[in-house]
Amino acid sequence: MTLPPLKYNADGLIPAIVQDAHSRRVLMMAWMNDASLSATLRTGQMNYWSRSRQKFWLKGETSGHTQRVVRWAADCDGDTLLFEVEQVGGACHTGYESCFYQTFSPNGTPREIAEAKLFDPEKTYSSK
Amino acid sequence: MTLPPLKYNADGLIPAIVQDAHSRRVLMMAWMNDASLSATLRTGQMNYWSRSRQKFWLKGETSGHTQRVVRWAADCDGDTLLFEVEQVGGACHTGYESCFYQTFSPNGTPREIAEAKLFDPEKTYSSK
């Protein structure tokens, strides 16, 4: 496997946008280092680098909500990645399908959340 | 206008994912500071902060390829924004509709680019 030439930031990270391959809904954005990108390509399952926990992170390792890679691309500058995935369960740790559940009016006012959670995060994460 | 509580990085910037509101194709990712977000919400046209040029940037100011905001959201952590837009022309300065025109095989090999450019960047940018 040969990784394409990519531009990582000063922390060795590159942002990965994750989109549902079927609905095309944007699910989340997270960060990868070259080891998590290599693991993602090798296994076909999304792996990240957690900046808050400073650790390698297989998406779904606790929740079971894994993401299988269907297609991927880099942008024109080689500094952002886009992955289309098959998402098991919800992508967001809050229980929503997407991390982008909070929309706003044009003047910046939060709108009422228009969707239900797909899972209960207390049950999903409590005993793990 | 009241901006929601958002988490900007150490440079005062927040990433904005931009998606075509109709096709749901992800077009680009760029960075905003609070001034460019305020201008975006005030005018309904996407404005960014260019890290390479260190300047405020109205998308389409040279090319005419503007982006009108249809909907927007923040993610669960408040550190990434998602904008669905109506894109005039192509979003990418290379001439392609999306900056994510370069896809890769699962083993990291670049695939042949499967689409045509929407405009000729030399003509679009040369006389400006």
Short mmCIF file of C-alpha atoms in Angstrom, two decimals:
data_model
loop_
_atom_site.label_atom_id
_atom_site.label_comp_id
_atom_site.label_asym_id
_atom_site.label_seq_id
_atom_site.Cartn_x
_atom_site.Cartn_y
_atom_site.Cartn_z
CA MET A 1 0.00 0.00 0.00
CA THR A 2 1.34 3.41 -0.97
CA LEU A 3 -0.24 6.45 0.61
CA PRO A 4 -0.66 9.35 -1.80
CA PRO A 5 1.25 12.57 -1.07
CA LEU A 6 -0.83 14.38 1.55
CA LYS A 7 -0.30 17.49 3.63
CA TYR A 8 -0.60 16.85 7.34
CA ASN A 9 -0.74 19.80 9.74
CA ALA A 10 1.93 20.69 12.31
CA ASP A 11 0.54 17.98 14.62
CA GLY A 12 0.81 15.35 11.88
CA LEU A 13 -2.96 15.27 11.37
CA ILE A 14 -5.31 15.64 8.42
CA PRO A 15 -9.08 16.24 8.61
CA ALA A 16 -11.39 13.51 7.29
CA ILE A 17 -14.95 14.38 6.29
CA VAL A 18 -17.24 11.37 6.55
CA GLN A 19 -20.37 11.07 4.43
CA ASP A 20 -23.04 8.35 4.28
CA ALA A 21 -22.47 6.62 0.93
CA HIS A 22 -26.20 6.07 0.38
CA SER A 23 -27.99 9.19 1.69
CA ARG A 24 -24.91 11.42 1.17
CA ARG A 25 -25.58 13.01 4.55
CA VAL A 26 -22.39 14.39 6.12
CA LEU A 27 -21.99 12.43 9.34
CA MET A 28 -18.92 13.84 11.05
CA MET A 29 -15.44 15.24 10.69
CA ALA A 30 -12.52 13.76 12.57
CA TRP A 31 -8.73 13.74 12.34
CA MET A 32 -6.32 11.11 11.08
CA ASN A 33 -2.59 10.64 11.33
CA ASP A 34 -0.74 8.49 8.82
CA ALA A 35 -1.10 5.39 11.04
CA SER A 36 -4.89 5.75 11.26
CA LEU A 37 -5.13 6.36 7.52
CA SER A 38 -3.00 3.27 6.87
CA ALA A 39 -5.15 1.19 9.21
CA THR A 40 -8.31 2.52 7.55
CA LEU A 41 -7.12 1.52 4.10
CA ARG A 42 -5.75 -1.83 5.26
CA THR A 43 -8.93 -2.87 7.10
CA GLY A 44 -11.61 -0.92 5.23
CA GLN A 45 -12.90 0.39 8.58
CA MET A 46 -12.56 4.03 9.64
CA ASN A 47 -9.79 4.73 12.16
CA TYR A 48 -8.96 8.15 13.59
CA TRP A 49 -6.65 9.99 15.92
CA SER A 50 -8.46 11.44 18.93
CA ARG A 51 -7.03 14.87 19.73
CA SER A 52 -8.85 15.06 23.09
CA ARG A 53 -7.74 11.59 24.22
CA GLN A 54 -4.44 11.62 22.28
CA LYS A 55 -4.96 8.09 21.08
CA PHE A 56 -5.59 5.93 18.07
CA TRP A 57 -9.30 5.27 17.71
CA LEU A 58 -11.16 2.59 15.73
CA LYS A 59 -14.59 4.08 15.08
CA GLY A 60 -17.14 1.82 16.81
CA GLU A 61 -14.63 0.07 19.09
CA THR A 62 -16.90 0.80 22.09
CA SER A 63 -20.30 1.49 20.49
CA GLY A 64 -20.20 -1.04 17.67
CA HIS A 65 -21.09 1.82 15.33
CA THR A 66 -18.44 1.10 12.74
CA GLN A 67 -17.94 2.76 9.37
CA ARG A 68 -16.99 0.67 6.33
CA VAL A 69 -15.18 2.61 3.59
CA VAL A 70 -16.98 2.60 0.23
CA ARG A 71 -15.03 5.34 -1.58
CA TRP A 72 -12.47 7.94 -0.65
CA ALA A 73 -10.88 11.04 -2.13
CA ALA A 74 -8.41 13.80 -1.29
CA ASP A 75 -8.96 17.44 -2.12
CA CYS A 76 -7.03 19.54 -4.65
CA ASP A 77 -4.52 20.68 -2.03
CA GLY A 78 -4.04 17.21 -0.53
CA ASP A 79 -4.85 18.57 2.91
CA THR A 80 -8.39 17.25 3.46
CA LEU A 81 -9.86 13.75 2.96
CA LEU A 82 -13.41 12.69 2.12
CA PHE A 83 -14.70 9.21 2.95
CA GLU A 84 -18.04 7.78 1.86
CA VAL A 85 -18.99 5.01 4.28
CA GLU A 86 -21.61 2.50 5.26
CA GLN A 87 -22.47 3.56 8.79
CA VAL A 88 -23.66 1.01 11.37
CA GLY A 89 -25.98 2.72 13.89
CA GLY A 90 -25.39 6.43 14.51
CA ALA A 91 -22.13 8.28 13.85
CA CYS A 92 -22.44 10.74 16.72
CA HIS A 93 -21.54 9.88 20.32
CA THR A 94 -24.66 11.84 21.40
CA GLY A 95 -26.92 9.23 19.77
CA TYR A 96 -27.79 11.13 16.61
CA GLU A 97 -27.19 9.79 13.13
CA SER A 98 -24.93 12.73 12.28
CA CYS A 99 -22.85 15.08 14.43
CA PHE A 100 -24.44 17.94 12.46
CA TYR A 101 -27.90 17.66 14.05
CA GLN A 102 -27.91 21.25 15.32
CA THR A 103 -28.97 23.58 12.53
CA PHE A 104 -29.28 27.35 12.74
CA SER A 105 -31.41 30.04 11.19
CA PRO A 106 -29.69 32.51 8.84
CA ASN A 107 -29.26 34.93 11.75
CA GLY A 108 -27.45 32.40 13.94
CA THR A 109 -30.32 31.24 16.17
CA PRO A 110 -30.34 27.49 16.94
CA ARG A 111 -33.32 25.70 15.45
CA GLU A 112 -35.25 23.02 17.27
CA ILE A 113 -33.63 19.64 16.61
CA ALA A 114 -35.81 17.96 14.00
CA GLU A 115 -34.79 14.33 14.41
CA ALA A 116 -34.75 11.60 17.04
CA LYS A 117 -31.66 9.91 18.43
CA LEU A 118 -30.87 6.52 16.93
CA PHE A 119 -29.47 5.14 20.18
CA ASP A 120 -29.23 5.99 23.87
CA PRO A 121 -25.61 7.00 24.54
CA GLU A 122 -25.93 6.19 28.27
CA LYS A 123 -26.79 2.58 27.48
CA THR A 124 -24.30 2.32 24.65
CA TYR A 125 -21.28 3.63 26.54
CA SER A 126 -22.09 3.02 30.24
CA SER A 127 -20.97 -0.57 30.71
CA LYS A 128 -17.96 -0.41 28.45
CA MET B 1 -27.21 38.49 14.86
CA THR B 2 -25.86 36.30 17.63
CA LEU B 3 -23.27 33.70 16.73
CA PRO B 4 -23.73 30.41 18.58
CA PRO B 5 -20.97 29.30 20.97
CA LEU B 6 -18.31 27.77 18.73
CA LYS B 7 -14.80 26.47 19.33
CA TYR B 8 -12.21 28.14 17.14
CA ASN B 9 -8.70 26.72 17.00
CA ALA B 10 -5.56 28.44 18.30
CA ASP B 11 -5.47 30.56 15.13
CA GLY B 12 -9.07 31.68 15.65
CA LEU B 13 -10.34 29.50 12.80
CA ILE B 14 -13.03 26.86 12.40
CA PRO B 15 -13.36 24.42 9.47
CA ALA B 16 -16.39 24.73 7.21
CA ILE B 17 -17.49 21.76 5.11
CA VAL B 18 -19.42 22.87 2.03
CA GLN B 19 -21.97 20.60 0.37
CA ASP B 20 -24.16 21.14 -2.69
CA ALA B 21 -27.69 21.54 -1.32
CA HIS B 22 -29.24 19.70 -4.28
CA SER B 23 -26.87 16.85 -5.20
CA ARG B 24 -25.39 16.66 -1.65
CA ARG B 25 -21.92 16.33 -3.18
CA VAL B 26 -19.23 17.61 -0.83
CA LEU B 27 -17.60 20.48 -2.71
CA MET B 28 -14.78 21.72 -0.49
CA MET B 29 -13.57 22.45 3.00
CA ALA B 30 -12.23 25.85 3.95
CA TRP B 31 -11.61 27.85 7.12
CA MET B 32 -13.57 30.70 8.69
CA ASN B 33 -12.82 33.18 11.43
CA ASP B 34 -15.63 34.89 13.29
CA ALA B 35 -15.60 37.83 10.86
CA SER B 36 -16.03 35.58 7.82
CA LEU B 37 -18.78 33.62 9.56
CA SER B 38 -20.54 36.87 10.47
CA ALA B 39 -20.24 38.11 6.88
CA THR B 40 -21.54 34.77 5.59
CA LEU B 41 -24.62 34.91 7.78
CA ARG B 42 -25.22 38.62 7.13
CA THR B 43 -24.97 38.33 3.33
CA GLY B 44 -26.00 34.70 2.73
CA GLN B 45 -22.84 34.25 0.62
CA MET B 46 -19.92 32.07 1.73
CA ASN B 47 -16.92 33.98 3.07
CA TYR B 48 -13.72 32.39 4.32
CA TRP B 49 -10.32 33.12 5.79
CA SER B 50 -7.48 32.13 3.48
CA ARG B 51 -4.66 30.63 5.51
CA SER B 52 -2.21 30.74 2.59
CA ARG B 53 -2.96 34.36 1.68
CA GLN B 54 -3.82 35.43 5.25
CA LYS B 55 -6.83 37.35 4.09
CA PHE B 56 -10.59 37.53 4.18
CA TRP B 57 -12.04 35.87 1.12
CA LEU B 58 -15.49 36.15 -0.46
CA LYS B 59 -15.94 32.91 -2.40
CA GLY B 60 -16.34 33.85 -6.07
CA GLU B 61 -14.90 37.36 -5.73
CA THR B 62 -12.55 36.66 -8.69
CA SER B 63 -14.20 33.71 -10.46
CA GLY B 64 -17.86 34.64 -9.99
CA HIS B 65 -18.36 31.14 -8.59
CA THR B 66 -20.29 32.20 -5.52
CA GLN B 67 -22.00 30.00 -2.96
CA ARG B 68 -25.40 30.97 -1.55
CA VAL B 69 -26.17 29.51 1.87
CA VAL B 70 -29.28 27.31 1.97
CA ARG B 71 -28.83 25.66 5.39
CA TRP B 72 -26.10 25.43 7.97
CA ALA B 73 -25.26 23.42 11.06
CA ALA B 74 -22.55 23.01 13.68
CA ASP B 75 -21.35 19.66 14.96
CA CYS B 76 -21.84 18.22 18.43
CA ASP B 77 -18.55 19.69 19.69
CA GLY B 78 -19.14 23.11 18.11
CA ASP B 79 -15.77 22.91 16.37
CA THR B 80 -16.82 22.17 12.77
CA LEU B 81 -19.44 23.81 10.54
CA LEU B 82 -21.46 22.36 7.66
CA PHE B 83 -22.97 24.58 4.96
CA GLU B 84 -25.34 23.42 2.25
CA VAL B 85 -25.11 25.86 -0.64
CA GLU B 86 -26.26 26.67 -4.13
CA GLN B 87 -22.99 26.70 -6.06
CA VAL B 88 -22.55 28.90 -9.15
CA GLY B 89 -20.07 27.27 -11.56
CA GLY B 90 -17.43 25.02 -10.02
CA ALA B 91 -16.27 25.18 -6.42
CA CYS B 92 -12.65 24.19 -7.09
CA HIS B 93 -10.01 26.65 -8.33
CA THR B 94 -8.73 23.86 -10.63
CA GLY B 95 -11.95 24.00 -12.67
CA TYR B 96 -13.67 20.94 -11.22
CA GLU B 97 -17.10 21.00 -9.62
CA SER B 98 -15.68 19.73 -6.33
CA CYS B 99 -12.21 19.89 -4.79
CA PHE B 100 -12.59 16.13 -4.12
CA TYR B 101 -12.19 15.02 -7.74
CA GLN B 102 -9.19 12.78 -7.03
CA THR B 103 -10.39 9.42 -5.76
CA PHE B 104 -8.24 6.49 -4.73
CA SER B 105 -8.48 2.73 -4.75
CA PRO B 106 -8.65 0.95 -1.38
CA ASN B 107 -4.88 0.42 -1.49
CA GLY B 108 -4.12 4.12 -1.96
CA THR B 109 -3.56 4.23 -5.73
CA PRO B 110 -4.99 7.34 -7.46
CA ARG B 111 -7.82 6.50 -9.84
CA GLU B 112 -8.23 8.12 -13.23
CA ILE B 113 -10.26 11.33 -12.84
CA ALA B 114 -13.75 10.45 -14.02
CA GLU B 115 -15.20 13.89 -14.71
CA ALA B 116 -14.56 16.92 -16.86
CA LYS B 117 -13.69 20.39 -15.63
CA LEU B 118 -16.60 22.83 -15.53
CA PHE B 119 -14.41 25.81 -16.40
CA ASP B 120 -10.92 26.65 -17.60
CA PRO B 121 -9.03 28.11 -14.62
CA GLU B 122 -6.55 29.91 -16.88
CA LYS B 123 -9.33 31.86 -18.53
CA THR B 124 -11.24 32.39 -15.29
CA TYR B 125 -8.34 33.74 -13.26
CA SER B 126 -5.85 35.10 -15.83
CA SER B 127 -7.18 38.61 -16.43
CA LYS B 128 -8.21 39.30 -12.87
#
